[in-house]
Structure formats: C-alpha cells, structure tokens
mmCIF file of C-alpha atoms in Angstrom:
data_model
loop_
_atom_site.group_PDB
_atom_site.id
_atom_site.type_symbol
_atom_site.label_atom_id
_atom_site.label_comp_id
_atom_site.label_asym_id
_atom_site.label_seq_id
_atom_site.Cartn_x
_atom_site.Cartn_y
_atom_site.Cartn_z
ATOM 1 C CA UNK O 9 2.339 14.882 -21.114
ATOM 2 C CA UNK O 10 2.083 15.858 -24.720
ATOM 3 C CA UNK O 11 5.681 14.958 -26.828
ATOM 4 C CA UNK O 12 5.957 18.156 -28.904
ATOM 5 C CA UNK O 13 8.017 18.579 -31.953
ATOM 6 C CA UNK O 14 10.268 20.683 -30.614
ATOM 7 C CA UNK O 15 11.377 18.848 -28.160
ATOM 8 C CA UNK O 16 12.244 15.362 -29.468
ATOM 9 C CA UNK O 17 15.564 16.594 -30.484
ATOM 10 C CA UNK O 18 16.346 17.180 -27.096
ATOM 11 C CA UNK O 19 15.080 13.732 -26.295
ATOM 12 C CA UNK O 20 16.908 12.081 -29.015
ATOM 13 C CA UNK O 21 20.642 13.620 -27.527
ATOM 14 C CA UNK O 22 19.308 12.424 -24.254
ATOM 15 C CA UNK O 23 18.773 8.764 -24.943
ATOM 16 C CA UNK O 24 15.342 9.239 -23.806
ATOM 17 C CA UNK O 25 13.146 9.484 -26.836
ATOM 18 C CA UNK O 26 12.154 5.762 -27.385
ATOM 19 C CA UNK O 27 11.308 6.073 -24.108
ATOM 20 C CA UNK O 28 9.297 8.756 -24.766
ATOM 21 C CA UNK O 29 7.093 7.247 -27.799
ATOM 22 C CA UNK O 30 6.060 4.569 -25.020
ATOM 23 C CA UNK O 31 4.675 7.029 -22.681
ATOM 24 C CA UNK O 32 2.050 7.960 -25.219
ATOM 25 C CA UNK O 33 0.342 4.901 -24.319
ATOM 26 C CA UNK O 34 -0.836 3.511 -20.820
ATOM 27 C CA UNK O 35 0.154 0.730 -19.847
ATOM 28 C CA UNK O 36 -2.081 -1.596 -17.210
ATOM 29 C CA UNK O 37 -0.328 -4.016 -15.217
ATOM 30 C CA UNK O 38 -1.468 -7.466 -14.688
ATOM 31 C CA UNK O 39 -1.156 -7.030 -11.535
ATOM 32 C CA UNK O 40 -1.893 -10.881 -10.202
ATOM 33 C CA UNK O 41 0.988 -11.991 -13.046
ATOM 34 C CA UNK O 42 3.577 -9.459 -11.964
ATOM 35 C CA UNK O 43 3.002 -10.892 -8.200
ATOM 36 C CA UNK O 44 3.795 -14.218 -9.389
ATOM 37 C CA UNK O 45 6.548 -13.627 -10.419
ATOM 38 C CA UNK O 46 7.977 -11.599 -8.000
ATOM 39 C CA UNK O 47 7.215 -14.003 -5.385
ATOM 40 C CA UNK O 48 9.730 -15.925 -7.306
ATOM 41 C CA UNK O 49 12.244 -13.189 -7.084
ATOM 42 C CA UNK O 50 15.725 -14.061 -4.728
ATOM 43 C CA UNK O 51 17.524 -11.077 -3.726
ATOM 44 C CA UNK O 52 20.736 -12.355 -3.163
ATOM 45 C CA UNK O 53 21.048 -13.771 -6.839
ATOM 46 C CA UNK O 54 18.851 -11.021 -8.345
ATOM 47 C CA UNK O 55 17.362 -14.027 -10.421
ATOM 48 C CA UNK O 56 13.181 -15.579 -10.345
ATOM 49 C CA UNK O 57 14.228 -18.861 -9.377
ATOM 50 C CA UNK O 58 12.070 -21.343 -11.251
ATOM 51 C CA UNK O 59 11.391 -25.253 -12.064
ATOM 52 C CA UNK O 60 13.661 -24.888 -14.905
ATOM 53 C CA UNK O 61 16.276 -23.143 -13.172
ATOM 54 C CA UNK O 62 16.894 -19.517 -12.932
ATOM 55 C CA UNK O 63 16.006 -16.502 -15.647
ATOM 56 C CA UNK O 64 16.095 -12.515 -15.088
ATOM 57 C CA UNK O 65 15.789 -9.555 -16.614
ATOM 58 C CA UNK O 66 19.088 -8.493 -17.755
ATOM 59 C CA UNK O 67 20.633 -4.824 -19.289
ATOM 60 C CA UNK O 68 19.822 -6.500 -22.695
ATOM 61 C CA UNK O 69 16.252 -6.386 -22.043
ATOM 62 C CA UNK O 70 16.358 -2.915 -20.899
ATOM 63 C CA UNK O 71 17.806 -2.308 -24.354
ATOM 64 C CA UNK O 72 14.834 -4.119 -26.345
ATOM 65 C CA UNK O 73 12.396 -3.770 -24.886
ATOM 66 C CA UNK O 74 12.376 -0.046 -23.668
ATOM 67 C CA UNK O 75 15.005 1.384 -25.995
ATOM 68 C CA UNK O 76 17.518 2.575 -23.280
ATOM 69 C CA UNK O 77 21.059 3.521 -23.912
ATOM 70 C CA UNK O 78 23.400 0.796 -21.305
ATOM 71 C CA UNK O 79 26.462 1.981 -21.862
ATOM 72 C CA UNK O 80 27.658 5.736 -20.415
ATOM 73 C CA UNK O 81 28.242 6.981 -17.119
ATOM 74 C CA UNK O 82 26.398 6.008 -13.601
ATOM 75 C CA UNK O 83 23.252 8.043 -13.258
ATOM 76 C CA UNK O 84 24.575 9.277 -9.472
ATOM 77 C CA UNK O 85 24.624 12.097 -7.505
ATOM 78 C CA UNK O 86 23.375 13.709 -4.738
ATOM 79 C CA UNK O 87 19.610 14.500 -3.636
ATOM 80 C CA UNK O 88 19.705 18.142 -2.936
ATOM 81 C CA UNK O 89 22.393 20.189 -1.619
ATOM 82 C CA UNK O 90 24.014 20.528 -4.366
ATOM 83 C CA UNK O 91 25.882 23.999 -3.850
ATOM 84 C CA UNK O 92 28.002 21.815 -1.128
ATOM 85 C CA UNK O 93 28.857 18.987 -3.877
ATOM 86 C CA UNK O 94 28.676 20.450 -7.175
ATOM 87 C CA UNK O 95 31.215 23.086 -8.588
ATOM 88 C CA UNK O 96 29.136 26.331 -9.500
ATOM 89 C CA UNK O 97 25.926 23.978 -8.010
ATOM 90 C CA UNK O 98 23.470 26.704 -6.210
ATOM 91 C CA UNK O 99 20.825 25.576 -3.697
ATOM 92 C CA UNK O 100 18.405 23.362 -5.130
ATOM 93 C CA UNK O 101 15.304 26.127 -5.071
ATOM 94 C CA UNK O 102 17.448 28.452 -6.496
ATOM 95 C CA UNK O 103 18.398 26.593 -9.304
ATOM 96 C CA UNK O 104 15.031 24.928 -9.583
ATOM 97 C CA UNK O 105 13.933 28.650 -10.453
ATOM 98 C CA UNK O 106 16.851 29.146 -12.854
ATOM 99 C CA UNK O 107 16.008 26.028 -14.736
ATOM 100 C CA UNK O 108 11.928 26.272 -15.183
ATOM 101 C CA UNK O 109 11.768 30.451 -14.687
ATOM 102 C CA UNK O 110 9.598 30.376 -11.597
ATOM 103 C CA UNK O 111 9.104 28.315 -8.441
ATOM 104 C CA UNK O 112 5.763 25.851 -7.680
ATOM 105 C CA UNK O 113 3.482 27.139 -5.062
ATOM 106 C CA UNK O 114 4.429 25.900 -1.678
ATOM 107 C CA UNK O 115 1.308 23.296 -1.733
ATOM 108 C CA UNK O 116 2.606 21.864 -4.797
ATOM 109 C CA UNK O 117 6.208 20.955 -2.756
ATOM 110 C CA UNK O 118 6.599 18.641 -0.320
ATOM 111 C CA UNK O 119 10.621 18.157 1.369
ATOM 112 C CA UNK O 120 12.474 17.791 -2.279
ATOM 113 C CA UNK O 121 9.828 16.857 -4.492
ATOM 114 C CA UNK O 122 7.513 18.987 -6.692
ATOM 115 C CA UNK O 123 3.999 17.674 -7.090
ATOM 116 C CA UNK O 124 2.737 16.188 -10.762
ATOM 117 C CA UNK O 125 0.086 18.209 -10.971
ATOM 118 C CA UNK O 126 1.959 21.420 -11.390
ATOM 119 C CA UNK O 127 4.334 20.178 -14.296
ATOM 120 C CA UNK O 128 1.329 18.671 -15.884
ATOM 121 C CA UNK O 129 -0.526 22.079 -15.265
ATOM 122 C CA UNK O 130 2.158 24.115 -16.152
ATOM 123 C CA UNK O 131 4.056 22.595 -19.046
ATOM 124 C CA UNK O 132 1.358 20.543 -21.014
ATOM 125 C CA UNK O 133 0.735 23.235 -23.837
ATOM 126 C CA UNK O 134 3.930 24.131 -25.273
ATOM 127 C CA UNK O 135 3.047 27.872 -27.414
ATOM 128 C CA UNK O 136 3.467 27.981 -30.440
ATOM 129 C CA UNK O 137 5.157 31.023 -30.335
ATOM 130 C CA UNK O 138 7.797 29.387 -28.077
ATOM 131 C CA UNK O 139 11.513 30.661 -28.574
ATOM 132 C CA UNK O 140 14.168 28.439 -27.647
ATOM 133 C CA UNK O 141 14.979 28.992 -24.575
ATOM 134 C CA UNK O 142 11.307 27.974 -23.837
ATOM 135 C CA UNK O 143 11.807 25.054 -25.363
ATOM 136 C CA UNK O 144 14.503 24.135 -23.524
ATOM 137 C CA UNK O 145 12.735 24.934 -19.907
ATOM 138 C CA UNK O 146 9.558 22.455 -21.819
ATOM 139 C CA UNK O 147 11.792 19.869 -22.634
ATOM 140 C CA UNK O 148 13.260 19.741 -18.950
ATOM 141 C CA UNK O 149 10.035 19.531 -17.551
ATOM 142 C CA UNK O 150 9.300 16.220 -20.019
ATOM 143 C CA UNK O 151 12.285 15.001 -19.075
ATOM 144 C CA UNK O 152 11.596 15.214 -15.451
ATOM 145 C CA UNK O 153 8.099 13.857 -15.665
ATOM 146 C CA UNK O 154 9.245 10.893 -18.087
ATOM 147 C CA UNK O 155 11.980 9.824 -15.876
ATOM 148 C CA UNK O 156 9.733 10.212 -12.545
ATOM 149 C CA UNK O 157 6.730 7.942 -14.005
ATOM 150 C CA UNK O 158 8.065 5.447 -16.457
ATOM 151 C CA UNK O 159 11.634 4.689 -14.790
ATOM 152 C CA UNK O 160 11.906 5.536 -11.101
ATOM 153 C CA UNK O 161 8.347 5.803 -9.672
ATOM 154 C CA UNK O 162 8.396 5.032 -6.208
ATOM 155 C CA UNK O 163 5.460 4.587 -4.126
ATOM 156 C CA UNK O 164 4.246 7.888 -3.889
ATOM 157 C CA UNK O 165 3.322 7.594 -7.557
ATOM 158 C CA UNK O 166 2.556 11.477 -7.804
ATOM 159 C CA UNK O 167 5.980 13.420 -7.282
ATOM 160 C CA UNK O 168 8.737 14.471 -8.813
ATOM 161 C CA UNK O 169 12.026 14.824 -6.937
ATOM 162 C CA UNK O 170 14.385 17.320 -7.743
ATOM 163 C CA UNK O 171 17.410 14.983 -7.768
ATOM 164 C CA UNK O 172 17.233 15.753 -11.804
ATOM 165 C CA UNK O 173 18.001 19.487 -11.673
ATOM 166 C CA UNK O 174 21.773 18.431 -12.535
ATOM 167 C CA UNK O 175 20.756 16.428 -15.081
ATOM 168 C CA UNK O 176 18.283 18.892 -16.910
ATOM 169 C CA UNK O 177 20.954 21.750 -16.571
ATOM 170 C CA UNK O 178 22.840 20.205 -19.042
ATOM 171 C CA UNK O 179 20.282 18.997 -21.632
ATOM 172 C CA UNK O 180 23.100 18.067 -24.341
ATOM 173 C CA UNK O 181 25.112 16.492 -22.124
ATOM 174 C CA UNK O 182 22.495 13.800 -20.797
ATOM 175 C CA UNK O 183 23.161 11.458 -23.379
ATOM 176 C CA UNK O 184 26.252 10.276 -21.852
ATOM 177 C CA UNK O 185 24.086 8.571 -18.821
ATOM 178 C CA UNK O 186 23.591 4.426 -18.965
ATOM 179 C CA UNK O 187 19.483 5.018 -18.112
ATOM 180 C CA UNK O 188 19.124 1.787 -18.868
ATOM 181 C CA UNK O 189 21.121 0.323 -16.128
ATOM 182 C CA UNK O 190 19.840 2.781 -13.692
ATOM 183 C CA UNK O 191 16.631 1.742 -14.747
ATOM 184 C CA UNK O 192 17.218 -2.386 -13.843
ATOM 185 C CA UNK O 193 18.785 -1.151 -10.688
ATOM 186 C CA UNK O 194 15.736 0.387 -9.430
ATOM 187 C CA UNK O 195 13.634 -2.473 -11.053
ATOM 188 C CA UNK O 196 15.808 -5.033 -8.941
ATOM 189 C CA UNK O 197 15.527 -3.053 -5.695
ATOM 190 C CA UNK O 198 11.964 -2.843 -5.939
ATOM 191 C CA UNK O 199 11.525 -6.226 -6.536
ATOM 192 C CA UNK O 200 14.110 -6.870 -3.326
ATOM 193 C CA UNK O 201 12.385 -4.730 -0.814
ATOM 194 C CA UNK O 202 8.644 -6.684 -1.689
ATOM 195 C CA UNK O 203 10.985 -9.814 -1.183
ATOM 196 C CA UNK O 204 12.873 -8.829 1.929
ATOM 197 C CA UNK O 205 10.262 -6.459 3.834
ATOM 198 C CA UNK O 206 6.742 -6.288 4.573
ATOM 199 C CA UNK O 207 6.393 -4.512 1.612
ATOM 200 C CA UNK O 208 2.993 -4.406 -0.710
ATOM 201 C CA UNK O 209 3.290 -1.968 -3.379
ATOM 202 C CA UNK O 210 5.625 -2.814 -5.917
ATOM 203 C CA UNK O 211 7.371 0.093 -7.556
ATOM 204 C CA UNK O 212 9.405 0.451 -10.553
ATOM 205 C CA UNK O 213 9.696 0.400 -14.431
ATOM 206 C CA UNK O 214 6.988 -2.156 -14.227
ATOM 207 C CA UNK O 215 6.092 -1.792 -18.074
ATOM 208 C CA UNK O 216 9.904 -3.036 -18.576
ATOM 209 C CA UNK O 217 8.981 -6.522 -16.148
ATOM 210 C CA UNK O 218 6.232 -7.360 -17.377
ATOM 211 C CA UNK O 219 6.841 -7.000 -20.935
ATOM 212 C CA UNK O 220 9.803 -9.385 -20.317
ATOM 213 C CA UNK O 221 7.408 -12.166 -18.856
ATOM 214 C CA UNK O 222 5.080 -11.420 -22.306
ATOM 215 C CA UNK O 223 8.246 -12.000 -24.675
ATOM 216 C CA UNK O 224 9.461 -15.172 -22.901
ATOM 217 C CA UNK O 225 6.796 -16.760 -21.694
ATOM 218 C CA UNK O 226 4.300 -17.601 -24.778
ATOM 219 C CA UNK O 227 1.911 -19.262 -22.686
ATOM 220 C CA UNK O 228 1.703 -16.232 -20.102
ATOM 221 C CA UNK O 229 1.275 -13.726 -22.488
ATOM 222 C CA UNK O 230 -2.547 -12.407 -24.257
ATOM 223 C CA UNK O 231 -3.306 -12.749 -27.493
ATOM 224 C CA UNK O 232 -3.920 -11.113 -30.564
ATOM 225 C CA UNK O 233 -0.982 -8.982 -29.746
ATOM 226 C CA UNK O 234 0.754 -9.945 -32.928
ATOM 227 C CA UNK O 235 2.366 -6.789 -34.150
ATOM 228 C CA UNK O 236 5.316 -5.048 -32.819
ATOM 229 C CA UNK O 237 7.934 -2.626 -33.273
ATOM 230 C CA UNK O 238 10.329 -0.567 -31.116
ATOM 231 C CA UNK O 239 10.547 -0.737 -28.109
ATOM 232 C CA UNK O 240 9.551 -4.067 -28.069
ATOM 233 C CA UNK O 241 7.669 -3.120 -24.965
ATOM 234 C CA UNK O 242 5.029 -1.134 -27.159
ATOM 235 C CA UNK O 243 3.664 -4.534 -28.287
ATOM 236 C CA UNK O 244 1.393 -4.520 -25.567
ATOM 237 C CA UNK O 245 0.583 -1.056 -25.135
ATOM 238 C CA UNK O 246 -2.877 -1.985 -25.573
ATOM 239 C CA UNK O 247 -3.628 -4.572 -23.054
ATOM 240 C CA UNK O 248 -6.152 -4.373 -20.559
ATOM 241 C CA UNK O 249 -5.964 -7.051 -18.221
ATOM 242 C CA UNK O 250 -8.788 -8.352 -16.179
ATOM 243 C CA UNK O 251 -9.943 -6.421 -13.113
ATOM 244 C CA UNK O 252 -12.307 -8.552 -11.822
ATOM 245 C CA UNK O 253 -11.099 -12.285 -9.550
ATOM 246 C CA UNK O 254 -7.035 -11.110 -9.090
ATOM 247 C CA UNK O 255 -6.785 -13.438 -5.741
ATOM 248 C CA UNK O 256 -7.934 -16.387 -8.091
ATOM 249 C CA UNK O 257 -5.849 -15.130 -10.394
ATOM 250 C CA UNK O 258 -2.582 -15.306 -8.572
ATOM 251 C CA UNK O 259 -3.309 -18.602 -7.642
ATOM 252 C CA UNK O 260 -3.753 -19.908 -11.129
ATOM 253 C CA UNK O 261 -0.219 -17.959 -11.995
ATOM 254 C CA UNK O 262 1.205 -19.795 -9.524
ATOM 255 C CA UNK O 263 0.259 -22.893 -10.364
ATOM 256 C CA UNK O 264 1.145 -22.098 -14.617
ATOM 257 C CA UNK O 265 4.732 -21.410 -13.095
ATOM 258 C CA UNK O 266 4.868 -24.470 -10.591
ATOM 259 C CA UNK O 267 4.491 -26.562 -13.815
ATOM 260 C CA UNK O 268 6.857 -24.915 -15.808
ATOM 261 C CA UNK O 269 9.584 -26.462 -18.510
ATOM 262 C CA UNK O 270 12.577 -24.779 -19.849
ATOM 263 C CA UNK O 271 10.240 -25.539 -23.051
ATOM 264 C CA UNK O 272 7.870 -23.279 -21.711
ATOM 265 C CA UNK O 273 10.764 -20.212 -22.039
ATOM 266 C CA UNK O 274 11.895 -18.454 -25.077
ATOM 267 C CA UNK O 275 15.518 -17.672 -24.042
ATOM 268 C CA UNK O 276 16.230 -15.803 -27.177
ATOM 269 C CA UNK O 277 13.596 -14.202 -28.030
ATOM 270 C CA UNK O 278 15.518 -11.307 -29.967
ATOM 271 C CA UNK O 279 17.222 -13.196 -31.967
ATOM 272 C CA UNK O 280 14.212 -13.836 -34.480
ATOM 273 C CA UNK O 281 14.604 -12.305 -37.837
ATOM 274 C CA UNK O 282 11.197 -10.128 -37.330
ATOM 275 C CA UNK O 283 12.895 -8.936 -34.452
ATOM 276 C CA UNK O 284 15.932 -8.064 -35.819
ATOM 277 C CA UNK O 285 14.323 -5.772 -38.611
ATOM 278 C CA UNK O 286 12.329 -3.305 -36.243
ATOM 279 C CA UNK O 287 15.560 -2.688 -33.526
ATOM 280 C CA UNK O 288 17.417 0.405 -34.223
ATOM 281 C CA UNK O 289 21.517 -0.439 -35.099
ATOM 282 C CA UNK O 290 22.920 1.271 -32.199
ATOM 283 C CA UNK O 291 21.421 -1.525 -30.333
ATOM 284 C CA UNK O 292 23.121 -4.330 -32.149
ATOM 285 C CA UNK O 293 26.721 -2.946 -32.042
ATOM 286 C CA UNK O 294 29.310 -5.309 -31.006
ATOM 287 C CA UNK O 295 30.183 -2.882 -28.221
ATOM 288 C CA UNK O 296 26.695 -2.684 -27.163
ATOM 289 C CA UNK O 297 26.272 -6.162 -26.592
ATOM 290 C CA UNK O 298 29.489 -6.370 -24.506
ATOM 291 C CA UNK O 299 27.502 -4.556 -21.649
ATOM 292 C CA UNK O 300 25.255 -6.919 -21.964
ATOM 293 C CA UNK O 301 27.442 -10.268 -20.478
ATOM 294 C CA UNK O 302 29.206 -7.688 -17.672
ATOM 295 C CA UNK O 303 28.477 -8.930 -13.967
ATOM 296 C CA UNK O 304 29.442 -5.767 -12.663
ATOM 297 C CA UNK O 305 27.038 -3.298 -10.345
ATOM 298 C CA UNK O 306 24.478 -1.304 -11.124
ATOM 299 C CA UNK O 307 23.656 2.500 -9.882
ATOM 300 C CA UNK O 308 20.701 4.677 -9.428
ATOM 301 C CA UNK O 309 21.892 7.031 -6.877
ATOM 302 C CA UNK O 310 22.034 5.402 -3.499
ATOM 303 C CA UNK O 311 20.897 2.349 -5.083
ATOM 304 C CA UNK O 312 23.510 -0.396 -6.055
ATOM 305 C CA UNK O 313 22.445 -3.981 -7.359
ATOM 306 C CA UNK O 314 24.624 -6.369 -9.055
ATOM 307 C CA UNK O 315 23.992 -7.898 -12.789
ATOM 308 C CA UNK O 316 23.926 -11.277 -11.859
ATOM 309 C CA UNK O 317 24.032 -12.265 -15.719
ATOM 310 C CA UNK O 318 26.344 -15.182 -15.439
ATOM 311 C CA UNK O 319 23.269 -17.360 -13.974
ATOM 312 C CA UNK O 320 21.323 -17.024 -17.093
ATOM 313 C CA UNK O 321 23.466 -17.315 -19.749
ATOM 314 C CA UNK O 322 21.321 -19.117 -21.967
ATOM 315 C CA UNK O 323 19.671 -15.863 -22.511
ATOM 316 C CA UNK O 324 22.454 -14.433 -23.864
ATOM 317 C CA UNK O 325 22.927 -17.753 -26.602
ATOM 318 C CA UNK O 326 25.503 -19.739 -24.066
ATOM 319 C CA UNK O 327 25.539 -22.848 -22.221
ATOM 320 C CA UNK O 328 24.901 -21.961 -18.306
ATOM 321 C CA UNK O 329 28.262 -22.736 -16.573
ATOM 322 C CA UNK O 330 28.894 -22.688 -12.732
ATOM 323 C CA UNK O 331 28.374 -19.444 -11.708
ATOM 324 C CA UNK O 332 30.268 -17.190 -9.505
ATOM 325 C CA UNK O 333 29.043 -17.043 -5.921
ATOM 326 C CA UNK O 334 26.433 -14.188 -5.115
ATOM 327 C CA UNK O 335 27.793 -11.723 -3.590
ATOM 328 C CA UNK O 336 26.401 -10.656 0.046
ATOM 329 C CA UNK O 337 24.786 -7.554 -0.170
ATOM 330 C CA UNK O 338 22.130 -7.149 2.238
ATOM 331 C CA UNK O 339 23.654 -3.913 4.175
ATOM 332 C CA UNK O 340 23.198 -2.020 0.425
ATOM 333 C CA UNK O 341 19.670 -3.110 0.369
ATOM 334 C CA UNK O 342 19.114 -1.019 3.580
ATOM 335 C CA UNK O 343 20.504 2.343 1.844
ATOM 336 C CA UNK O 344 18.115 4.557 0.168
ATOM 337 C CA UNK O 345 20.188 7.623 0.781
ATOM 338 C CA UNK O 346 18.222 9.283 3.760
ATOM 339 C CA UNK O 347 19.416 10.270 6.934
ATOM 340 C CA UNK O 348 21.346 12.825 5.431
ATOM 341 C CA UNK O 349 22.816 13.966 1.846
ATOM 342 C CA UNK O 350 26.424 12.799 0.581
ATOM 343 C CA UNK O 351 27.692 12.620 -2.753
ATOM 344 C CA UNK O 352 27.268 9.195 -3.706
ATOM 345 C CA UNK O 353 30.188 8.605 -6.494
ATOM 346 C CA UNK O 354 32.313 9.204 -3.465
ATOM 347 C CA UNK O 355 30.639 7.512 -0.507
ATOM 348 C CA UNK O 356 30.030 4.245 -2.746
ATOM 349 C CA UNK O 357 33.633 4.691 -5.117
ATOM 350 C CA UNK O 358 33.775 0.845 -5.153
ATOM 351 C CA UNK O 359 30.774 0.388 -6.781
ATOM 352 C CA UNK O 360 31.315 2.819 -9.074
ATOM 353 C CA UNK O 361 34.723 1.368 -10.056
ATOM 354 C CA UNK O 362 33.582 -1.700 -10.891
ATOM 355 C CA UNK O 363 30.997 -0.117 -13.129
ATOM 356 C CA UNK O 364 34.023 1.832 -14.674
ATOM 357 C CA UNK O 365 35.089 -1.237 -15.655
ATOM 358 C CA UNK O 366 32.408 -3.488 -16.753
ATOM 359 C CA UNK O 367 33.789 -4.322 -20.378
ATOM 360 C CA UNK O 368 36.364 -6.290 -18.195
ATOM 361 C CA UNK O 369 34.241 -7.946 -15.456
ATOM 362 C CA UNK O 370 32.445 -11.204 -15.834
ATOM 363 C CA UNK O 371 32.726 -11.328 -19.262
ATOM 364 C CA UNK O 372 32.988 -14.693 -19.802
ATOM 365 C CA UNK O 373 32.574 -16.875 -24.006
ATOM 366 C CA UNK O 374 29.312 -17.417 -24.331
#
C-alpha cells in the first residue's frame, strides 16, 4: 500500500515507520537458503546449531536490521471478544465499524479476519481532500496491513485478523509496544513448528531471517549489494534470487554450511564504523542495548518463546560461557490461542512477568 504523507507521523509515534520505508520494496526469498538454515534450527535452544557452534537471531537484529523498537510493553491480548476483556471494549464488528467507518462485505470476512483485497481496495488512494479524522481511519488501515504482511504473516498469506482493533484505537499510544520482540517471537515459532511438525510453509518476518544470514555470512550472501542504509535489511531490497534448480540448490546450501568455520561468520557485524553512521541513535542507547543481553520470554499473543541469547554471546562482543540449561517448553509450542478466547496477559502472567523484568534476567558481563 502507498505510504502517504500524512500518515508517517502516525507511523513515526508508532514505532512502525522504518518498518514502513521497507515495505516499499519486495522482497524475494531465497527460498532453498532460508531452508537450509532452518533445517538447522533446534527448538528447544531457539539457536541454528552449526559446525562452529551455535548462532541466532537475537532482539538486536530485530533492531538493525528492521528498525523495530525492543523495549515497551508485550504486544498481547485477546483475539476477539473484546467487550468481555477490555474496559469500554465493544464487540469486535462493532468496533471494527467505529474504527474504519463501515464494515467489509461478508465475502471479504472469513471467522476474524478481513480479506487483503478490501483494505488494498479500499484504502490505497488516500484524497487529497482528506480531513483528519480520515487520516487517522487511513493510517489504521496501513498499520493493519503492515503488521499483517511484513511481521506476522501466517500461512494464509492474504488476511488480516482483527486482533489489531485495540491497537489501532489508540494510534498515539502504540508506540509503547516492543514490535520488535513480538516480531522474533513469531519468527522463532515459525521456524519451531517447520522443525517440530510436518510443516512446509514457513511463515514469518522472513525479510528479517534472511537478511541476518546476508549480514553474517559473507560467503552466503549476492553480490554487488554494496550500499546500505537503514534498516539494514533494505540492503537487499533488490535481490532476485534464482527460480530455476531450488532442489539442487538446497543441496549445495547444505553442503556450504556442513563446511563451515567460525571464520566463515561475522559475529559483529554492526559494529563497523559504516554501520554505525547510517543507524538512527535511539538504537544505540545504553538502555537499548540492555534488552539486547536479556534471556527472558518473548510474546506475540498466545505465542511465548524464550531469548536464548546467552548461547551466542559472541554476537553480542563476549566470550561464550556455559550457558544456562534450555528451558522445556514444548507444551507452549502447542498453543496458538484457539479453542476458545482468553485474555492472554492473564492466562500466561508468568511469562509476562519475566518480560516485566528483563533488564534483570540473564544479563550477564559480556
């Protein structure tokens, strides 16, 4: 969808508008290097377990390479009835209506979700006679696209679910959301369920994973993609991978990582002077990069993971010490919040604590 004028300010309060400069481009996805790696992928460290020893993408990737705020509250919730767990909340349809000033046709809904096709339809063309209030209902529906295709697709690839209608209510207030750790979480569980189940299509912020592999992994990544700026991500906005031989493919990956050196890994890539110069300050602050070293859970609704950072810490510029044991949770990895709606700060409070208090867990001297 078109990123009009108007609306970036309502981006920029939501943490969401380096996001939003990437989703002027499309990205492809090297699809045969992505499965490489994710055959590598062990869900109960949340780490690709390689010759070298282990590596992951961690909340301060999220930061560089896609711009994301980390720290703020869990982005949680419930998935529709919110009259029942919101104060002042009104059936979702209702306030669906409130929100955007009309309802979709019933072909464009399906259970909770609203189909693409309308937003796009709908909301591409802001006029240029817009007041504000218009604005606002245009920004809402950018924000609800943005977050549906570049951070939480799921397999369906063409819906929208209405789980954001708190979140768009409130347009000033989202900036006080960690996106960015909502957005690993649901990068990690995607990456769990192809591991765990006999699952095919991977899911996710996949932009985010395999612009990671690019940046470490010199001898993995295409070139001529010299120039970059931020996100770090939109360094390879351009690249069209190969369409053509992808089972060949994979097995060449395959073998590139079976020969792999911790040579062969740039474990601090950001800390390069050229680097430095293009991130924006807020994402170099001391209390910023706190987040970073926290082993502490993260939350995207029903989904918890766990920041298993203190595996890789020469990522973060240590020396990898004995880690603490994983942490068994394979009965989380079977929640996905059907089966009936609950308010989810509430029905997973321990997870949530230990979020609350991430500046104080796991952070170890690096």
């Amino acid at each position: 969808m078109p990123l009009h004028d108007r609306i970036i300010p309502y981006l920029e309060r939501a943490g969401l508008y380096h996001l939003a400069r990437l989703n002027s481009h499309w990205f492809w996805l090297d699809e045969p290097l992505v499965s490489a790696f994710v055959e590598r992928w062990r869900p109960e460290t949340h780490t690709f377990h390689m010759p070298f020893g282990e590596c992951t993408v961690t909340l301060q990737d999220v930061a560089f390479q896609l711009g994301l705020p980390i720290d703020g509250e869990a982005v949680s919730g419930c998935l529709g009835e919110f009259e029942t767990y919101i104060e002042g909340g009104r059936p979702a349809w209702e306030w669906f209506q409130d929100l955007f000033g009309e309802l979709p046709p019933p072909n464009k809904v399906k259970q909770m979700t609203v189909h693409f096709t309308w937003f796009h339809e709908r909301f591409s063309v802001l006029p240029p006679d817009a007041n504000e209030e218009t604005v606002r209902i245009y920004a809402r529906a950018y924000i609800m696209m943005l977050l549906s295709t570049q951070l939480f697709g799921d397999k369906s690839a063409n819906r929208v679910h209405i789980r954001w209608l708190p979140f768009v209510a409130n347009l000033d207030e989202m900036g006080r959301y960690s996106w960015g750790s909502a957005a690993l979480a649901w990068l990690y569980r995607c990456m769990c369920r192809v591991a765990n189940r006999n699952v095919t299509n991977l899911a996710g912020p996949l932009q985010l994973l395999q612009s990671w592999i690019f940046w470490r992994f010199p001898s993995l990544r295409p070139s001529g993609f010299d120039y970059f700026s931020f996100p770090l991500a939109s360094r390879w906005s351009a690249y069209l991978p190969p369409n053509d031989g992808k089972e060949q493919r994979v097995i060449s990956y395959r073998l590139a990582l079976d020969r792999m050196s911790a040579r062969d890994i740039i474990w601090e890539p950001y800390s390069a002077l050229d680097v430095l110069a293009v991130v924006h300050p807020e994402i170099l602050t001391d209390e910023h990069s706190r987040i970073w070293r926290a082993v502490t859970s993260l939350i995207y609704f029903a989904v918890i993971e766990w920041h298993q950072v203190d595996r890789v810490v020469p990522q973060l510029g240590g020396v990898q010490h004995i880690p603490e044991d994983a942490l068994n949770i394979d009965w989380l990895h079977a929640k996905d919040g059907r089966g009936g709606d609950r308010w989810f700060p509430h029905y997973y409070r321990d997870w949530h604590l230990h979020w609350g208090s991430r500046l104080d867990a796991g952070n170890r001297d690096t």
